[in-house]
C-alpha cells in the first residue's frame, strides 16, 4: 500500500470510528500524525490527502557561496592548477576569503580535476 492510500484509509477509518486514539492504534502511529492528516483533510479536502507531495526543501540557502565567487574559484583553478589549500591562500590575497574545504566542495561540484602544473600525467597502456 502506498502512502497516499494509507492516508486515505486512515481518514476513512477515523470517519468510521470517530476516535483519534483508536485510529492511531490501528495504524501503529501516533495521535499527532492522525491529527495532522485529519487537519490537512479538513483544510484542503481531497487534495489534503495527497498533500504529502509538498516540498520540504528550503526556499533559500543563506550560506551558499555566490556564483561569481564560485566562477572565480574555477577560473583560478584552471589558470594555476592549484589545489584547495593553495587556492584558498591565493584567493585570500585577492580578497576572497574561502576555506579550503569550501573550495574543494566547489571544485567537486563543478567536476574540475587537476590539469595544471604539478598534475600527474595519465598512463596510456
PDB file of C-alpha atoms in Angstrom:
ATOM      1  CA  UNK A   1       0.000   0.000   0.000  1.00  0.00           C
ATOM      2  CA  UNK A   2       1.442   3.367  -0.975  1.00  0.00           C
ATOM      3  CA  UNK A   3       1.442   6.315   1.471  1.00  0.00           C
ATOM      4  CA  UNK A   4      -1.436   8.116  -0.275  1.00  0.00           C
ATOM      5  CA  UNK A   5      -3.622   5.011   0.024  1.00  0.00           C
ATOM      6  CA  UNK A   6      -2.641   4.615   3.669  1.00  0.00           C
ATOM      7  CA  UNK A   7      -3.689   8.208   4.407  1.00  0.00           C
ATOM      8  CA  UNK A   8      -6.971   7.691   2.582  1.00  0.00           C
ATOM      9  CA  UNK A   9      -7.608   4.576   4.642  1.00  0.00           C
ATOM     10  CA  UNK A  10      -6.604   6.413   7.840  1.00  0.00           C
ATOM     11  CA  UNK A  11      -9.196   9.125   7.167  1.00  0.00           C
ATOM     12  CA  UNK A  12     -11.880   6.571   6.315  1.00  0.00           C
ATOM     13  CA  UNK A  13     -11.091   4.626   9.493  1.00  0.00           C
ATOM     14  CA  UNK A  14     -11.365   7.793  11.554  1.00  0.00           C
ATOM     15  CA  UNK A  15     -14.740   8.560   9.951  1.00  0.00           C
ATOM     16  CA  UNK A  16     -15.948   5.087  10.950  1.00  0.00           C
ATOM     17  CA  UNK A  17     -14.535   5.008  14.483  1.00  0.00           C
ATOM     18  CA  UNK A  18     -14.684   8.700  15.366  1.00  0.00           C
ATOM     19  CA  UNK A  19     -11.689   8.151  17.632  1.00  0.00           C
ATOM     20  CA  UNK A  20      -8.224   9.538  17.012  1.00  0.00           C
ATOM     21  CA  UNK A  21      -6.668   7.217  19.608  1.00  0.00           C
ATOM     22  CA  UNK A  22      -8.241   4.100  18.135  1.00  0.00           C
ATOM     23  CA  UNK A  23      -7.270   5.119  14.585  1.00  0.00           C
ATOM     24  CA  UNK A  24      -3.686   5.731  15.701  1.00  0.00           C
ATOM     25  CA  UNK A  25      -3.558   2.299  17.368  1.00  0.00           C
ATOM     26  CA  UNK A  26      -4.953   0.561  14.293  1.00  0.00           C
ATOM     27  CA  UNK A  27      -2.362   2.207  12.040  1.00  0.00           C
ATOM     28  CA  UNK A  28       0.518   1.811  14.517  1.00  0.00           C
ATOM     29  CA  UNK A  29       1.179   5.531  14.541  1.00  0.00           C
ATOM     30  CA  UNK A  30       0.806   8.451  16.926  1.00  0.00           C
ATOM     31  CA  UNK A  31      -2.293  10.521  17.584  1.00  0.00           C
ATOM     32  CA  UNK A  32      -0.292  13.532  16.471  1.00  0.00           C
ATOM     33  CA  UNK A  33       0.131  12.052  12.972  1.00  0.00           C
ATOM     34  CA  UNK A  34      -3.575  11.221  12.779  1.00  0.00           C
ATOM     35  CA  UNK A  35      -4.480  14.769  13.820  1.00  0.00           C
ATOM     36  CA  UNK A  36      -2.077  16.209  11.236  1.00  0.00           C
ATOM     37  CA  UNK A  37      -3.658  14.287   8.358  1.00  0.00           C
ATOM     38  CA  UNK A  38      -7.183  14.991   9.568  1.00  0.00           C
ATOM     39  CA  UNK A  39      -6.376  18.710   9.795  1.00  0.00           C
ATOM     40  CA  UNK A  40      -4.985  18.696   6.241  1.00  0.00           C
ATOM     41  CA  UNK A  41      -8.024  16.784   5.023  1.00  0.00           C
ATOM     42  CA  UNK A  42     -10.411  19.291   6.643  1.00  0.00           C
ATOM     43  CA  UNK A  43      -8.455  22.313   5.363  1.00  0.00           C
ATOM     44  CA  UNK A  44      -7.733  21.109   1.830  1.00  0.00           C
ATOM     45  CA  UNK A  45     -10.371  18.455   1.195  1.00  0.00           C
ATOM     46  CA  UNK A  46      -9.421  15.650  -1.171  1.00  0.00           C
ATOM     47  CA  UNK A  47      -6.200  17.475  -2.117  1.00  0.00           C
ATOM     48  CA  UNK A  48      -5.269  17.363   1.574  1.00  0.00           C
ATOM     49  CA  UNK A  49      -4.872  13.624   1.342  1.00  0.00           C
ATOM     50  CA  UNK A  50      -2.330  13.983  -1.439  1.00  0.00           C
ATOM     51  CA  UNK A  51      -0.539  16.825   0.329  1.00  0.00           C
ATOM     52  CA  UNK A  52       2.450  14.609   1.060  1.00  0.00           C
ATOM     53  CA  UNK A  53       3.985  15.839  -2.186  1.00  0.00           C
ATOM     54  CA  UNK A  54       4.617  19.209  -0.590  1.00  0.00           C
ATOM     55  CA  UNK A  55       8.254  20.093  -0.961  1.00  0.00           C
ATOM     56  CA  UNK A  56      10.295  20.165   2.236  1.00  0.00           C
ATOM     57  CA  UNK A  57      13.287  21.733   0.515  1.00  0.00           C
ATOM     58  CA  UNK A  58      14.278  25.148   1.870  1.00  0.00           C
ATOM     59  CA  UNK A  59      13.463  28.063  -0.408  1.00  0.00           C
ATOM     60  CA  UNK A  60      16.819  29.761   0.189  1.00  0.00           C
ATOM     61  CA  UNK A  61      20.295  28.870   1.409  1.00  0.00           C
ATOM     62  CA  UNK A  62      21.779  31.929   3.140  1.00  0.00           C
ATOM     63  CA  UNK A  63      25.289  30.450   3.482  1.00  0.00           C
ATOM     64  CA  UNK A  64      25.638  29.449  -0.159  1.00  0.00           C
ATOM     65  CA  UNK A  65      28.723  30.789  -1.936  1.00  0.00           C
ATOM     66  CA  UNK A  66      27.885  33.437  -4.525  1.00  0.00           C
ATOM     67  CA  UNK A  67      28.021  32.260  -8.176  1.00  0.00           C
ATOM     68  CA  UNK A  68      30.575  34.967  -9.012  1.00  0.00           C
ATOM     69  CA  UNK A  69      32.907  33.672  -6.284  1.00  0.00           C
ATOM     70  CA  UNK A  70      32.437  30.074  -7.464  1.00  0.00           C
ATOM     71  CA  UNK A  71      33.299  31.160 -11.001  1.00  0.00           C
ATOM     72  CA  UNK A  72      36.430  32.905  -9.700  1.00  0.00           C
ATOM     73  CA  UNK A  73      37.491  29.700  -7.909  1.00  0.00           C
ATOM     74  CA  UNK A  74      37.026  27.607 -11.043  1.00  0.00           C
ATOM     75  CA  UNK A  75      38.740  30.186 -13.241  1.00  0.00           C
ATOM     76  CA  UNK A  76      41.717  30.477 -10.869  1.00  0.00           C
ATOM     77  CA  UNK A  77      41.988  26.708 -10.662  1.00  0.00           C
ATOM     78  CA  UNK A  78      42.072  26.473 -14.466  1.00  0.00           C
ATOM     79  CA  UNK A  79      44.807  29.124 -14.666  1.00  0.00           C
ATOM     80  CA  UNK A  80      47.037  27.928 -11.826  1.00  0.00           C
ATOM     81  CA  UNK A  81      46.254  24.251 -11.297  1.00  0.00           C
ATOM     82  CA  UNK A  82      46.481  24.843  -7.534  1.00  0.00           C
ATOM     83  CA  UNK A  83      44.790  22.555  -5.029  1.00  0.00           C
ATOM     84  CA  UNK A  84      42.218  23.743  -2.486  1.00  0.00           C
ATOM     85  CA  UNK A  85      44.746  24.862   0.160  1.00  0.00           C
ATOM     86  CA  UNK A  86      46.891  26.889  -2.226  1.00  0.00           C
ATOM     87  CA  UNK A  87      43.799  28.279  -3.932  1.00  0.00           C
ATOM     88  CA  UNK A  88      42.469  29.440  -0.544  1.00  0.00           C
ATOM     89  CA  UNK A  89      45.721  31.306   0.162  1.00  0.00           C
ATOM     90  CA  UNK A  90      45.902  32.738  -3.375  1.00  0.00           C
ATOM     91  CA  UNK A  91      42.281  33.920  -3.348  1.00  0.00           C
ATOM     92  CA  UNK A  92      42.687  35.394   0.131  1.00  0.00           C
ATOM     93  CA  UNK A  93      45.324  37.699  -1.368  1.00  0.00           C
ATOM     94  CA  UNK A  94      42.692  38.790  -3.902  1.00  0.00           C
ATOM     95  CA  UNK A  95      40.145  39.498  -1.157  1.00  0.00           C
ATOM     96  CA  UNK A  96      38.117  36.282  -1.494  1.00  0.00           C
ATOM     97  CA  UNK A  97      38.079  34.539   1.879  1.00  0.00           C
ATOM     98  CA  UNK A  98      37.062  30.873   1.499  1.00  0.00           C
ATOM     99  CA  UNK A  99      38.116  27.793   3.416  1.00  0.00           C
ATOM    100  CA  UNK A 100      39.965  25.000   1.587  1.00  0.00           C
ATOM    101  CA  UNK A 101      37.011  22.715   2.326  1.00  0.00           C
ATOM    102  CA  UNK A 102      34.606  25.110   0.591  1.00  0.00           C
ATOM    103  CA  UNK A 103      36.925  25.355  -2.397  1.00  0.00           C
ATOM    104  CA  UNK A 104      37.171  21.557  -2.552  1.00  0.00           C
ATOM    105  CA  UNK A 105      33.376  21.362  -2.467  1.00  0.00           C
ATOM    106  CA  UNK A 106      33.038  23.906  -5.304  1.00  0.00           C
ATOM    107  CA  UNK A 107      35.582  22.078  -7.451  1.00  0.00           C
ATOM    108  CA  UNK A 108      33.928  18.721  -6.860  1.00  0.00           C
ATOM    109  CA  UNK A 109      30.567  20.211  -7.718  1.00  0.00           C
ATOM    110  CA  UNK A 110      31.963  21.585 -10.959  1.00  0.00           C
ATOM    111  CA  UNK A 111      33.884  18.337 -11.620  1.00  0.00           C
ATOM    112  CA  UNK A 112      37.269  20.019 -12.088  1.00  0.00           C
ATOM    113  CA  UNK A 113      40.334  17.811 -11.792  1.00  0.00           C
ATOM    114  CA  UNK A 114      43.965  18.848 -11.551  1.00  0.00           C
ATOM    115  CA  UNK A 115      45.132  19.727 -15.062  1.00  0.00           C
ATOM    116  CA  UNK A 116      47.654  22.460 -14.463  1.00  0.00           C
ATOM    117  CA  UNK A 117      51.222  22.459 -13.189  1.00  0.00           C
ATOM    118  CA  UNK A 118      52.007  19.624 -10.814  1.00  0.00           C
ATOM    119  CA  UNK A 119      49.299  17.276 -12.005  1.00  0.00           C
ATOM    120  CA  UNK A 120      50.401  13.758 -12.726  1.00  0.00           C
ATOM    121  CA  UNK A 121      50.321  12.565 -16.334  1.00  0.00           C
ATOM    122  CA  UNK A 122      47.932   9.797 -17.306  1.00  0.00           C
ATOM    123  CA  UNK A 123      49.281   6.451 -18.410  1.00  0.00           C
ATOM    124  CA  UNK A 124      48.294   5.178 -21.803  1.00  0.00           C
ATOM    125  CA  UNK A 125      48.689   1.420 -21.824  1.00  0.00           C
TER     126      UNK A 125
END
